[in-house]
């Protein structure tokens, strides 16, 4: 009789790293680079712990707000449009999606806020900007770790220059 076990997604504690610096510790002295790459190779993902309660609150606030966006009438959601295919609002019942192009731009967040909340909501706009900036900083740090681990660090800057966040 075979025993089956479920794989657990790896969890990494990045709470002691400075995300805003835009740099990660050197992979030669930071074993997390290899661990992160192993997790990506084996599972395709991992969980990051940042150790701040406010981040959990920010995460929860964003997911509640995103859920509320989908409760708006279809006519309102259809105002979120872009020239790029599959960006903006689309519906494939029973599924809906909203792809926001260049999400790290405060102007884009403000435009989206104005569509859904024409009377304004500075709280939502600020939370959205904070959440997007945090995820951008995490992406840059993890990407740098991966590039360093595979000895292709020289391509990191050009990759980041061509990256936009949706």
JSON list of C-alpha atoms in Angstrom, two decimals, residues 8-12 14 31-47 142 146 149-150:
[
{"chain": "A", "resi": 8, "resn": "UNK", "atom": "CA", "xyz": [3.68, 21.98, 1.28]},
{"chain": "A", "resi": 9, "resn": "UNK", "atom": "CA", "xyz": [4.38, 25.24, -0.46]},
{"chain": "A", "resi": 10, "resn": "UNK", "atom": "CA", "xyz": [7.62, 26.71, 0.91]},
{"chain": "A", "resi": 11, "resn": "UNK", "atom": "CA", "xyz": [7.37, 29.78, 3.15]},
{"chain": "A", "resi": 12, "resn": "UNK", "atom": "CA", "xyz": [10.14, 32.38, 3.26]},
{"chain": "A", "resi": 14, "resn": "UNK", "atom": "CA", "xyz": [11.63, 38.28, 4.22]},
{"chain": "A", "resi": 31, "resn": "UNK", "atom": "CA", "xyz": [21.22, 31.08, 0.95]},
{"chain": "A", "resi": 32, "resn": "UNK", "atom": "CA", "xyz": [17.66, 32.23, 0.29]},
{"chain": "A", "resi": 33, "resn": "UNK", "atom": "CA", "xyz": [18.55, 32.80, -3.39]},
{"chain": "A", "resi": 34, "resn": "UNK", "atom": "CA", "xyz": [19.10, 29.09, -3.90]},
{"chain": "A", "resi": 35, "resn": "UNK", "atom": "CA", "xyz": [16.08, 28.22, -1.74]},
{"chain": "A", "resi": 36, "resn": "UNK", "atom": "CA", "xyz": [13.83, 30.60, -3.71]},
{"chain": "A", "resi": 37, "resn": "UNK", "atom": "CA", "xyz": [14.99, 29.13, -7.03]},
{"chain": "A", "resi": 38, "resn": "UNK", "atom": "CA", "xyz": [14.50, 25.57, -5.74]},
{"chain": "A", "resi": 39, "resn": "UNK", "atom": "CA", "xyz": [10.95, 26.47, -4.65]},
{"chain": "A", "resi": 40, "resn": "UNK", "atom": "CA", "xyz": [10.19, 27.98, -8.05]},
{"chain": "A", "resi": 41, "resn": "UNK", "atom": "CA", "xyz": [11.60, 24.95, -9.85]},
{"chain": "A", "resi": 42, "resn": "UNK", "atom": "CA", "xyz": [9.76, 22.42, -7.70]},
{"chain": "A", "resi": 43, "resn": "UNK", "atom": "CA", "xyz": [6.45, 24.19, -6.92]},
{"chain": "A", "resi": 44, "resn": "UNK", "atom": "CA", "xyz": [6.30, 27.19, -9.26]},
{"chain": "A", "resi": 45, "resn": "UNK", "atom": "CA", "xyz": [5.56, 29.43, -6.27]},
{"chain": "A", "resi": 46, "resn": "UNK", "atom": "CA", "xyz": [6.24, 30.15, -2.61]},
{"chain": "A", "resi": 47, "resn": "UNK", "atom": "CA", "xyz": [4.76, 32.18, 0.22]},
{"chain": "A", "resi": 142, "resn": "UNK", "atom": "CA", "xyz": [12.90, 37.93, -6.15]},
{"chain": "A", "resi": 146, "resn": "UNK", "atom": "CA", "xyz": [16.82, 34.41, -9.49]},
{"chain": "A", "resi": 149, "resn": "UNK", "atom": "CA", "xyz": [21.42, 32.46, -8.67]},
{"chain": "A", "resi": 150, "resn": "UNK", "atom": "CA", "xyz": [21.63, 31.54, -12.36]}
]
